[in-house]
């Protein structure tokens, strides 16, 4: 059974409203978790392709800002993927599935999820965050 455009629109809007009501934190924190997940996903794909992944390279390519690169690394740590092998498509798929599970869990936890993500940031990343906030 195929749904009409109207039914699809109503279903999507219900989902949007449910997610908005479920978030018990700052919307910017939720956005940060989503962007950290996207950055981590890009890093995993680049690692699978054998590309060199560094802060400078990601910034030069315009794939991340300094702050979101740091959050992407924290997301990889939260998911336990800092040194996960991604040489084959199966390994990449498993890593991406783990990343999605971690992202969903952090988003569901609200502000506590963002705090958990930040707990995986290094001291250097936290210093950059405060320097960025002060400027």
PDB file of N, CA and C in Angstrom, residues 1-103:
ATOM      1  N   UNK A   1       0.839  -1.177   0.000  1.00  0.00           N
ATOM      2  CA  UNK A   1       0.000   0.000   0.000  1.00  0.00           C
ATOM      3  C   UNK A   1       0.889   1.247   0.000  1.00  0.00           C
ATOM      4  N   UNK A   2       0.674   2.097  -0.939  1.00  0.00           N
ATOM      5  CA  UNK A   2       1.461   3.324  -1.013  1.00  0.00           C
ATOM      6  C   UNK A   2       0.685   4.448  -0.347  1.00  0.00           C
ATOM      7  N   UNK A   3       1.423   5.298   0.337  1.00  0.00           N
ATOM      8  CA  UNK A   3       0.757   6.415   0.987  1.00  0.00           C
ATOM      9  C   UNK A   3       0.747   7.619   0.062  1.00  0.00           C
ATOM     10  N   UNK A   4      -0.283   8.403   0.217  1.00  0.00           N
ATOM     11  CA  UNK A   4      -0.392   9.595  -0.621  1.00  0.00           C
ATOM     12  C   UNK A   4       0.597  10.639  -0.118  1.00  0.00           C
ATOM     13  N   UNK A   5       0.796  11.657  -0.913  1.00  0.00           N
ATOM     14  CA  UNK A   5       1.698  12.742  -0.515  1.00  0.00           C
ATOM     15  C   UNK A   5       1.186  13.387   0.775  1.00  0.00           C
ATOM     16  N   UNK A   6      -0.116  13.568   0.879  1.00  0.00           N
ATOM     17  CA  UNK A   6      -0.701  14.175   2.078  1.00  0.00           C
ATOM     18  C   UNK A   6      -0.431  13.300   3.300  1.00  0.00           C
ATOM     19  N   UNK A   7      -0.620  11.992   3.186  1.00  0.00           N
ATOM     20  CA  UNK A   7      -0.375  11.078   4.302  1.00  0.00           C
ATOM     21  C   UNK A   7       1.104  11.087   4.691  1.00  0.00           C
ATOM     22  N   UNK A   8       1.981  11.107   3.690  1.00  0.00           N
ATOM     23  CA  UNK A   8       3.411  11.146   3.959  1.00  0.00           C
ATOM     24  C   UNK A   8       3.770  12.438   4.677  1.00  0.00           C
ATOM     25  N   UNK A   9       3.205  13.547   4.210  1.00  0.00           N
ATOM     26  CA  UNK A   9       3.463  14.845   4.849  1.00  0.00           C
ATOM     27  C   UNK A   9       3.001  14.818   6.302  1.00  0.00           C
ATOM     28  N   UNK A  10       1.814  14.313   6.554  1.00  0.00           N
ATOM     29  CA  UNK A  10       1.289  14.261   7.925  1.00  0.00           C
ATOM     30  C   UNK A  10       2.157  13.374   8.809  1.00  0.00           C
ATOM     31  N   UNK A  11       2.619  12.227   8.272  1.00  0.00           N
ATOM     32  CA  UNK A  11       3.474  11.324   9.048  1.00  0.00           C
ATOM     33  C   UNK A  11       4.798  12.005   9.397  1.00  0.00           C
ATOM     34  N   UNK A  12       5.396  12.678   8.424  1.00  0.00           N
ATOM     35  CA  UNK A  12       6.677  13.352   8.662  1.00  0.00           C
ATOM     36  C   UNK A  12       6.501  14.474   9.679  1.00  0.00           C
ATOM     37  N   UNK A  13       5.435  15.243   9.552  1.00  0.00           N
ATOM     38  CA  UNK A  13       5.211  16.348  10.491  1.00  0.00           C
ATOM     39  C   UNK A  13       4.930  15.824  11.900  1.00  0.00           C
ATOM     40  N   UNK A  14       4.219  14.706  12.025  1.00  0.00           N
ATOM     41  CA  UNK A  14       4.022  14.098  13.351  1.00  0.00           C
ATOM     42  C   UNK A  14       5.363  13.713  13.959  1.00  0.00           C
ATOM     43  N   UNK A  15       6.227  13.116  13.126  1.00  0.00           N
ATOM     44  CA  UNK A  15       7.557  12.719  13.593  1.00  0.00           C
ATOM     45  C   UNK A  15       8.365  13.935  14.039  1.00  0.00           C
ATOM     46  N   UNK A  16       8.306  15.011  13.267  1.00  0.00           N
ATOM     47  CA  UNK A  16       9.022  16.236  13.620  1.00  0.00           C
ATOM     48  C   UNK A  16       8.525  16.773  14.960  1.00  0.00           C
ATOM     49  N   UNK A  17       7.224  16.830  15.146  1.00  0.00           N
ATOM     50  CA  UNK A  17       6.675  17.356  16.395  1.00  0.00           C
ATOM     51  C   UNK A  17       6.988  16.456  17.584  1.00  0.00           C
ATOM     52  N   UNK A  18       6.967  15.129  17.369  1.00  0.00           N
ATOM     53  CA  UNK A  18       7.316  14.203  18.446  1.00  0.00           C
ATOM     54  C   UNK A  18       8.768  14.381  18.868  1.00  0.00           C
ATOM     55  N   UNK A  19       9.644  14.529  17.888  1.00  0.00           N
ATOM     56  CA  UNK A  19      11.064  14.726  18.206  1.00  0.00           C
ATOM     57  C   UNK A  19      11.292  16.051  18.914  1.00  0.00           C
ATOM     58  N   UNK A  20      10.579  17.083  18.491  1.00  0.00           N
ATOM     59  CA  UNK A  20      10.732  18.394  19.129  1.00  0.00           C
ATOM     60  C   UNK A  20      10.268  18.345  20.575  1.00  0.00           C
ATOM     61  N   UNK A  21       9.196  17.626  20.845  1.00  0.00           N
ATOM     62  CA  UNK A  21       8.694  17.526  22.205  1.00  0.00           C
ATOM     63  C   UNK A  21       9.569  16.621  23.061  1.00  0.00           C
ATOM     64  N   UNK A  22      10.202  15.625  22.429  1.00  0.00           N
ATOM     65  CA  UNK A  22      11.015  14.670  23.181  1.00  0.00           C
ATOM     66  C   UNK A  22      12.337  15.262  23.635  1.00  0.00           C
ATOM     67  N   UNK A  23      12.828  16.294  22.958  1.00  0.00           N
ATOM     68  CA  UNK A  23      14.125  16.863  23.306  1.00  0.00           C
ATOM     69  C   UNK A  23      13.987  17.740  24.538  1.00  0.00           C
ATOM     70  N   UNK A  24      14.727  17.403  25.582  1.00  0.00           N
ATOM     71  CA  UNK A  24      14.668  18.153  26.830  1.00  0.00           C
ATOM     72  C   UNK A  24      15.971  18.895  27.053  1.00  0.00           C
ATOM     73  N   UNK A  25      16.379  19.633  26.117  1.00  0.00           N
ATOM     74  CA  UNK A  25      17.626  20.375  26.238  1.00  0.00           C
ATOM     75  C   UNK A  25      17.645  21.500  25.238  1.00  0.00           C
ATOM     76  N   UNK A  26      18.762  22.104  25.130  1.00  0.00           N
ATOM     77  CA  UNK A  26      18.966  23.206  24.215  1.00  0.00           C
ATOM     78  C   UNK A  26      18.975  22.666  22.783  1.00  0.00           C
ATOM     79  N   UNK A  27      18.230  23.292  21.902  1.00  0.00           N
ATOM     80  CA  UNK A  27      18.165  22.841  20.507  1.00  0.00           C
ATOM     81  C   UNK A  27      19.543  22.887  19.844  1.00  0.00           C
ATOM     82  N   UNK A  28      20.380  23.807  20.287  1.00  0.00           N
ATOM     83  CA  UNK A  28      21.736  23.880  19.724  1.00  0.00           C
ATOM     84  C   UNK A  28      22.540  22.647  20.106  1.00  0.00           C
ATOM     85  N   UNK A  29      22.253  22.103  21.288  1.00  0.00           N
ATOM     86  CA  UNK A  29      22.941  20.885  21.698  1.00  0.00           C
ATOM     87  C   UNK A  29      22.533  19.719  20.806  1.00  0.00           C
ATOM     88  N   UNK A  30      21.246  19.633  20.493  1.00  0.00           N
ATOM     89  CA  UNK A  30      20.776  18.571  19.601  1.00  0.00           C
ATOM     90  C   UNK A  30      21.415  18.727  18.227  1.00  0.00           C
ATOM     91  N   UNK A  31      21.492  19.958  17.739  1.00  0.00           N
ATOM     92  CA  UNK A  31      22.108  20.217  16.438  1.00  0.00           C
ATOM     93  C   UNK A  31      23.589  19.842  16.462  1.00  0.00           C
ATOM     94  N   UNK A  32      24.236  20.097  17.585  1.00  0.00           N
ATOM     95  CA  UNK A  32      25.654  19.741  17.706  1.00  0.00           C
ATOM     96  C   UNK A  32      25.846  18.234  17.639  1.00  0.00           C
ATOM     97  N   UNK A  33      24.949  17.476  18.259  1.00  0.00           N
ATOM     98  CA  UNK A  33      25.042  16.016  18.210  1.00  0.00           C
ATOM     99  C   UNK A  33      24.849  15.532  16.775  1.00  0.00           C
ATOM    100  N   UNK A  34      23.876  16.109  16.073  1.00  0.00           N
ATOM    101  CA  UNK A  34      23.621  15.727  14.679  1.00  0.00           C
ATOM    102  C   UNK A  34      24.826  16.059  13.809  1.00  0.00           C
ATOM    103  N   UNK A  35      25.397  17.246  13.970  1.00  0.00           N
ATOM    104  CA  UNK A  35      26.548  17.634  13.159  1.00  0.00           C
ATOM    105  C   UNK A  35      27.785  16.818  13.529  1.00  0.00           C
ATOM    106  N   UNK A  36      27.926  16.465  14.800  1.00  0.00           N
ATOM    107  CA  UNK A  36      29.046  15.606  15.203  1.00  0.00           C
ATOM    108  C   UNK A  36      28.919  14.236  14.550  1.00  0.00           C
ATOM    109  N   UNK A  37      27.700  13.746  14.449  1.00  0.00           N
ATOM    110  CA  UNK A  37      27.460  12.457  13.801  1.00  0.00           C
ATOM    111  C   UNK A  37      27.814  12.535  12.320  1.00  0.00           C
ATOM    112  N   UNK A  38      27.421  13.616  11.669  1.00  0.00           N
ATOM    113  CA  UNK A  38      27.741  13.795  10.254  1.00  0.00           C
ATOM    114  C   UNK A  38      29.256  13.857  10.040  1.00  0.00           C
ATOM    115  N   UNK A  39      29.937  14.615  10.882  1.00  0.00           N
ATOM    116  CA  UNK A  39      31.392  14.710  10.784  1.00  0.00           C
ATOM    117  C   UNK A  39      32.065  13.374  11.007  1.00  0.00           C
ATOM    118  N   UNK A  40      31.581  12.621  11.989  1.00  0.00           N
ATOM    119  CA  UNK A  40      32.147  11.297  12.269  1.00  0.00           C
ATOM    120  C   UNK A  40      31.904  10.358  11.092  1.00  0.00           C
ATOM    121  N   UNK A  41      30.742  10.467  10.469  1.00  0.00           N
ATOM    122  CA  UNK A  41      30.420   9.637   9.307  1.00  0.00           C
ATOM    123  C   UNK A  41      31.389   9.939   8.154  1.00  0.00           C
ATOM    124  N   UNK A  42      31.672  11.214   7.927  1.00  0.00           N
ATOM    125  CA  UNK A  42      32.615  11.601   6.871  1.00  0.00           C
ATOM    126  C   UNK A  42      34.001  11.041   7.175  1.00  0.00           C
ATOM    127  N   UNK A  43      34.425  11.143   8.426  1.00  0.00           N
ATOM    128  CA  UNK A  43      35.741  10.623   8.822  1.00  0.00           C
ATOM    129  C   UNK A  43      35.817   9.119   8.562  1.00  0.00           C
ATOM    130  N   UNK A  44      34.761   8.378   8.926  1.00  0.00           N
ATOM    131  CA  UNK A  44      34.771   6.929   8.691  1.00  0.00           C
ATOM    132  C   UNK A  44      34.850   6.603   7.203  1.00  0.00           C
ATOM    133  N   UNK A  45      34.100   7.332   6.389  1.00  0.00           N
ATOM    134  CA  UNK A  45      34.147   7.084   4.942  1.00  0.00           C
ATOM    135  C   UNK A  45      35.525   7.416   4.368  1.00  0.00           C
ATOM    136  N   UNK A  46      36.127   8.504   4.838  1.00  0.00           N
ATOM    137  CA  UNK A  46      37.458   8.859   4.352  1.00  0.00           C
ATOM    138  C   UNK A  46      38.480   7.808   4.773  1.00  0.00           C
ATOM    139  N   UNK A  47      38.369   7.316   6.012  1.00  0.00           N
ATOM    140  CA  UNK A  47      39.284   6.268   6.459  1.00  0.00           C
ATOM    141  C   UNK A  47      39.123   5.014   5.609  1.00  0.00           C
ATOM    142  N   UNK A  48      37.877   4.678   5.249  1.00  0.00           N
ATOM    143  CA  UNK A  48      37.629   3.502   4.412  1.00  0.00           C
ATOM    144  C   UNK A  48      38.260   3.680   3.029  1.00  0.00           C
ATOM    145  N   UNK A  49      38.217   4.908   2.522  1.00  0.00           N
ATOM    146  CA  UNK A  49      38.793   5.186   1.201  1.00  0.00           C
ATOM    147  C   UNK A  49      40.308   5.305   1.242  1.00  0.00           C
ATOM    148  N   UNK A  50      40.899   5.215   2.428  1.00  0.00           N
ATOM    149  CA  UNK A  50      42.343   5.316   2.549  1.00  0.00           C
ATOM    150  C   UNK A  50      42.850   6.744   2.540  1.00  0.00           C
ATOM    151  N   UNK A  51      41.945   7.694   2.717  1.00  0.00           N
ATOM    152  CA  UNK A  51      42.315   9.106   2.725  1.00  0.00           C
ATOM    153  C   UNK A  51      42.918   9.490   4.070  1.00  0.00           C
ATOM    154  N   UNK A  52      43.818  10.445   4.029  1.00  0.00           N
ATOM    155  CA  UNK A  52      44.400  10.998   5.253  1.00  0.00           C
ATOM    156  C   UNK A  52      43.351  11.896   5.920  1.00  0.00           C
ATOM    157  N   UNK A  53      43.103  11.656   7.197  1.00  0.00           N
ATOM    158  CA  UNK A  53      42.110  12.450   7.922  1.00  0.00           C
ATOM    159  C   UNK A  53      42.819  13.201   9.039  1.00  0.00           C
ATOM    160  N   UNK A  54      42.817  14.511   8.941  1.00  0.00           N
ATOM    161  CA  UNK A  54      43.373  15.349   9.988  1.00  0.00           C
ATOM    162  C   UNK A  54      42.513  16.604  10.094  1.00  0.00           C
ATOM    163  N   UNK A  55      42.678  17.307  11.190  1.00  0.00           N
ATOM    164  CA  UNK A  55      41.937  18.546  11.393  1.00  0.00           C
ATOM    165  C   UNK A  55      42.209  19.524  10.247  1.00  0.00           C
ATOM    166  N   UNK A  56      43.488  19.733   9.934  1.00  0.00           N
ATOM    167  CA  UNK A  56      43.845  20.685   8.880  1.00  0.00           C
ATOM    168  C   UNK A  56      43.238  20.303   7.538  1.00  0.00           C
ATOM    169  N   UNK A  57      43.273  19.021   7.203  1.00  0.00           N
ATOM    170  CA  UNK A  57      42.731  18.578   5.913  1.00  0.00           C
ATOM    171  C   UNK A  57      41.231  18.773   5.871  1.00  0.00           C
ATOM    172  N   UNK A  58      40.541  18.421   6.954  1.00  0.00           N
ATOM    173  CA  UNK A  58      39.088  18.581   6.998  1.00  0.00           C
ATOM    174  C   UNK A  58      38.704  20.057   6.900  1.00  0.00           C
ATOM    175  N   UNK A  59      39.456  20.912   7.579  1.00  0.00           N
ATOM    176  CA  UNK A  59      39.172  22.346   7.516  1.00  0.00           C
ATOM    177  C   UNK A  59      39.447  22.891   6.119  1.00  0.00           C
ATOM    178  N   UNK A  60      40.561  22.470   5.514  1.00  0.00           N
ATOM    179  CA  UNK A  60      40.922  22.949   4.181  1.00  0.00           C
ATOM    180  C   UNK A  60      39.901  22.516   3.126  1.00  0.00           C
ATOM    181  N   UNK A  61      39.337  21.318   3.290  1.00  0.00           N
ATOM    182  CA  UNK A  61      38.346  20.826   2.344  1.00  0.00           C
ATOM    183  C   UNK A  61      36.957  21.406   2.605  1.00  0.00           C
ATOM    184  N   UNK A  62      36.818  22.101   3.724  1.00  0.00           N
ATOM    185  CA  UNK A  62      35.516  22.676   4.070  1.00  0.00           C
ATOM    186  C   UNK A  62      34.528  21.639   4.576  1.00  0.00           C
ATOM    187  N   UNK A  63      35.036  20.511   5.050  1.00  0.00           N
ATOM    188  CA  UNK A  63      34.161  19.448   5.526  1.00  0.00           C
ATOM    189  C   UNK A  63      33.757  19.619   6.981  1.00  0.00           C
ATOM    190  N   UNK A  64      34.445  20.479   7.704  1.00  0.00           N
ATOM    191  CA  UNK A  64      34.113  20.691   9.112  1.00  0.00           C
ATOM    192  C   UNK A  64      34.733  21.996   9.573  1.00  0.00           C
ATOM    193  N   UNK A  65      34.149  22.546  10.618  1.00  0.00           N
ATOM    194  CA  UNK A  65      34.772  23.666  11.303  1.00  0.00           C
ATOM    195  C   UNK A  65      35.627  23.084  12.415  1.00  0.00           C
ATOM    196  N   UNK A  66      36.441  23.907  13.028  1.00  0.00           N
ATOM    197  CA  UNK A  66      37.304  23.442  14.106  1.00  0.00           C
ATOM    198  C   UNK A  66      36.483  22.807  15.231  1.00  0.00           C
ATOM    199  N   UNK A  67      35.399  23.475  15.601  1.00  0.00           N
ATOM    200  CA  UNK A  67      34.560  22.996  16.706  1.00  0.00           C
ATOM    201  C   UNK A  67      33.881  21.681  16.339  1.00  0.00           C
ATOM    202  N   UNK A  68      33.324  21.567  15.133  1.00  0.00           N
ATOM    203  CA  UNK A  68      32.619  20.347  14.769  1.00  0.00           C
ATOM    204  C   UNK A  68      33.563  19.194  14.458  1.00  0.00           C
ATOM    205  N   UNK A  69      34.781  19.482  14.064  1.00  0.00           N
ATOM    206  CA  UNK A  69      35.764  18.415  13.923  1.00  0.00           C
ATOM    207  C   UNK A  69      36.047  17.813  15.294  1.00  0.00           C
ATOM    208  N   UNK A  70      36.184  18.682  16.288  1.00  0.00           N
ATOM    209  CA  UNK A  70      36.418  18.211  17.656  1.00  0.00           C
ATOM    210  C   UNK A  70      35.252  17.370  18.145  1.00  0.00           C
ATOM    211  N   UNK A  71      34.030  17.821  17.871  1.00  0.00           N
ATOM    212  CA  UNK A  71      32.860  17.042  18.280  1.00  0.00           C
ATOM    213  C   UNK A  71      32.774  15.721  17.522  1.00  0.00           C
ATOM    214  N   UNK A  72      33.178  15.715  16.249  1.00  0.00           N
ATOM    215  CA  UNK A  72      33.165  14.473  15.476  1.00  0.00           C
ATOM    216  C   UNK A  72      34.119  13.449  16.096  1.00  0.00           C
ATOM    217  N   UNK A  73      35.285  13.916  16.523  1.00  0.00           N
ATOM    218  CA  UNK A  73      36.226  13.001  17.199  1.00  0.00           C
ATOM    219  C   UNK A  73      35.649  12.500  18.515  1.00  0.00           C
ATOM    220  N   UNK A  74      34.977  13.389  19.242  1.00  0.00           N
ATOM    221  CA  UNK A  74      34.340  12.982  20.503  1.00  0.00           C
ATOM    222  C   UNK A  74      33.243  11.952  20.224  1.00  0.00           C
ATOM    223  N   UNK A  75      32.512  12.119  19.129  1.00  0.00           N
ATOM    224  CA  UNK A  75      31.456  11.159  18.768  1.00  0.00           C
ATOM    225  C   UNK A  75      32.070   9.802  18.443  1.00  0.00           C
ATOM    226  N   UNK A  76      33.197   9.804  17.733  1.00  0.00           N
ATOM    227  CA  UNK A  76      33.871   8.539  17.438  1.00  0.00           C
ATOM    228  C   UNK A  76      34.322   7.859  18.731  1.00  0.00           C
ATOM    229  N   UNK A  77      34.807   8.652  19.681  1.00  0.00           N
ATOM    230  CA  UNK A  77      35.208   8.078  20.973  1.00  0.00           C
ATOM    231  C   UNK A  77      33.990   7.530  21.719  1.00  0.00           C
ATOM    232  N   UNK A  78      32.895   8.272  21.702  1.00  0.00           N
ATOM    233  CA  UNK A  78      31.677   7.837  22.402  1.00  0.00           C
ATOM    234  C   UNK A  78      31.159   6.519  21.821  1.00  0.00           C
ATOM    235  N   UNK A  79      31.317   6.345  20.518  1.00  0.00           N
ATOM    236  CA  UNK A  79      30.857   5.123  19.854  1.00  0.00           C
ATOM    237  C   UNK A  79      31.900   4.010  19.905  1.00  0.00           C
ATOM    238  N   UNK A  80      33.085   4.313  20.440  1.00  0.00           N
ATOM    239  CA  UNK A  80      34.148   3.313  20.513  1.00  0.00           C
ATOM    240  C   UNK A  80      34.764   3.017  19.155  1.00  0.00           C
ATOM    241  N   UNK A  81      34.814   4.023  18.288  1.00  0.00           N
ATOM    242  CA  UNK A  81      35.282   3.815  16.914  1.00  0.00           C
ATOM    243  C   UNK A  81      36.575   4.545  16.587  1.00  0.00           C
ATOM    244  N   UNK A  82      37.335   4.964  17.579  1.00  0.00           N
ATOM    245  CA  UNK A  82      38.542   5.735  17.283  1.00  0.00           C
ATOM    246  C   UNK A  82      39.547   4.941  16.471  1.00  0.00           C
ATOM    247  N   UNK A  83      39.635   3.655  16.712  1.00  0.00           N
ATOM    248  CA  UNK A  83      40.586   2.848  15.952  1.00  0.00           C
ATOM    249  C   UNK A  83      39.906   1.639  15.318  1.00  0.00           C
ATOM    250  N   UNK A  84      38.595   1.751  15.099  1.00  0.00           N
ATOM    251  CA  UNK A  84      37.861   0.629  14.498  1.00  0.00           C
ATOM    252  C   UNK A  84      38.330   0.413  13.065  1.00  0.00           C
ATOM    253  N   UNK A  85      38.521  -0.847  12.662  1.00  0.00           N
ATOM    254  CA  UNK A  85      38.918  -1.107  11.282  1.00  0.00           C
ATOM    255  C   UNK A  85      37.753  -0.810  10.339  1.00  0.00           C
ATOM    256  N   UNK A  86      38.041  -0.147   9.234  1.00  0.00           N
ATOM    257  CA  UNK A  86      37.015   0.144   8.223  1.00  0.00           C
ATOM    258  C   UNK A  86      37.568  -0.184   6.840  1.00  0.00           C
ATOM    259  N   UNK A  87      38.367  -1.244   6.769  1.00  0.00           N
ATOM    260  CA  UNK A  87      38.998  -1.625   5.507  1.00  0.00           C
ATOM    261  C   UNK A  87      38.041  -2.241   4.512  1.00  0.00           C
ATOM    262  N   UNK A  88      37.010  -2.927   4.995  1.00  0.00           N
ATOM    263  CA  UNK A  88      36.042  -3.552   4.099  1.00  0.00           C
ATOM    264  C   UNK A  88      34.699  -2.851   4.242  1.00  0.00           C
ATOM    265  N   UNK A  89      33.825  -3.092   3.289  1.00  0.00           N
ATOM    266  CA  UNK A  89      32.487  -2.496   3.366  1.00  0.00           C
ATOM    267  C   UNK A  89      31.710  -3.027   4.562  1.00  0.00           C
ATOM    268  N   UNK A  90      31.929  -4.283   4.932  1.00  0.00           N
ATOM    269  CA  UNK A  90      31.251  -4.852   6.095  1.00  0.00           C
ATOM    270  C   UNK A  90      31.686  -4.134   7.370  1.00  0.00           C
ATOM    271  N   UNK A  91      32.994  -3.894   7.490  1.00  0.00           N
ATOM    272  CA  UNK A  91      33.497  -3.174   8.672  1.00  0.00           C
ATOM    273  C   UNK A  91      32.984  -1.742   8.694  1.00  0.00           C
ATOM    274  N   UNK A  92      32.936  -1.102   7.539  1.00  0.00           N
ATOM    275  CA  UNK A  92      32.402   0.256   7.457  1.00  0.00           C
ATOM    276  C   UNK A  92      30.927   0.259   7.846  1.00  0.00           C
ATOM    277  N   UNK A  93      30.177  -0.699   7.353  1.00  0.00           N
ATOM    278  CA  UNK A  93      28.754  -0.796   7.692  1.00  0.00           C
ATOM    279  C   UNK A  93      28.535  -0.994   9.178  1.00  0.00           C
ATOM    280  N   UNK A  94      29.351  -1.849   9.790  1.00  0.00           N
ATOM    281  CA  UNK A  94      29.233  -2.081  11.232  1.00  0.00           C
ATOM    282  C   UNK A  94      29.583  -0.815  12.014  1.00  0.00           C
ATOM    283  N   UNK A  95      30.619  -0.112  11.570  1.00  0.00           N
ATOM    284  CA  UNK A  95      31.019   1.127  12.246  1.00  0.00           C
ATOM    285  C   UNK A  95      29.935   2.187  12.115  1.00  0.00           C
ATOM    286  N   UNK A  96      29.341   2.307  10.933  1.00  0.00           N
ATOM    287  CA  UNK A  96      28.275   3.291  10.730  1.00  0.00           C
ATOM    288  C   UNK A  96      27.034   2.944  11.550  1.00  0.00           C
ATOM    289  N   UNK A  97      26.729   1.641  11.668  1.00  0.00           N
ATOM    290  CA  UNK A  97      25.587   1.221  12.486  1.00  0.00           C
ATOM    291  C   UNK A  97      25.828   1.566  13.954  1.00  0.00           C
ATOM    292  N   UNK A  98      27.036   1.336  14.437  1.00  0.00           N
ATOM    293  CA  UNK A  98      27.387   1.681  15.813  1.00  0.00           C
ATOM    294  C   UNK A  98      27.301   3.185  16.033  1.00  0.00           C
ATOM    295  N   UNK A  99      27.745   3.942  15.051  1.00  0.00           N
ATOM    296  CA  UNK A  99      27.678   5.403  15.131  1.00  0.00           C
ATOM    297  C   UNK A  99      26.228   5.869  15.221  1.00  0.00           C
ATOM    298  N   UNK A 100      25.349   5.305  14.400  1.00  0.00           N
ATOM    299  CA  UNK A 100      23.937   5.686  14.407  1.00  0.00           C
ATOM    300  C   UNK A 100      23.277   5.342  15.741  1.00  0.00           C
ATOM    301  N   UNK A 101      23.610   4.176  16.296  1.00  0.00           N
ATOM    302  CA  UNK A 101      23.058   3.776  17.593  1.00  0.00           C
ATOM    303  C   UNK A 101      23.490   4.756  18.680  1.00  0.00           C
ATOM    304  N   UNK A 102      24.761   5.122  18.670  1.00  0.00           N
ATOM    305  CA  UNK A 102      25.275   6.058  19.664  1.00  0.00           C
ATOM    306  C   UNK A 102      24.619   7.419  19.503  1.00  0.00           C
ATOM    307  N   UNK A 103      24.484   7.878  18.275  1.00  0.00           N
ATOM    308  CA  UNK A 103      23.858   9.167  18.013  1.00  0.00           C
ATOM    309  C   UNK A 103      22.413   9.181  18.505  1.00  0.00           C
TER     310      UNK A 103
END
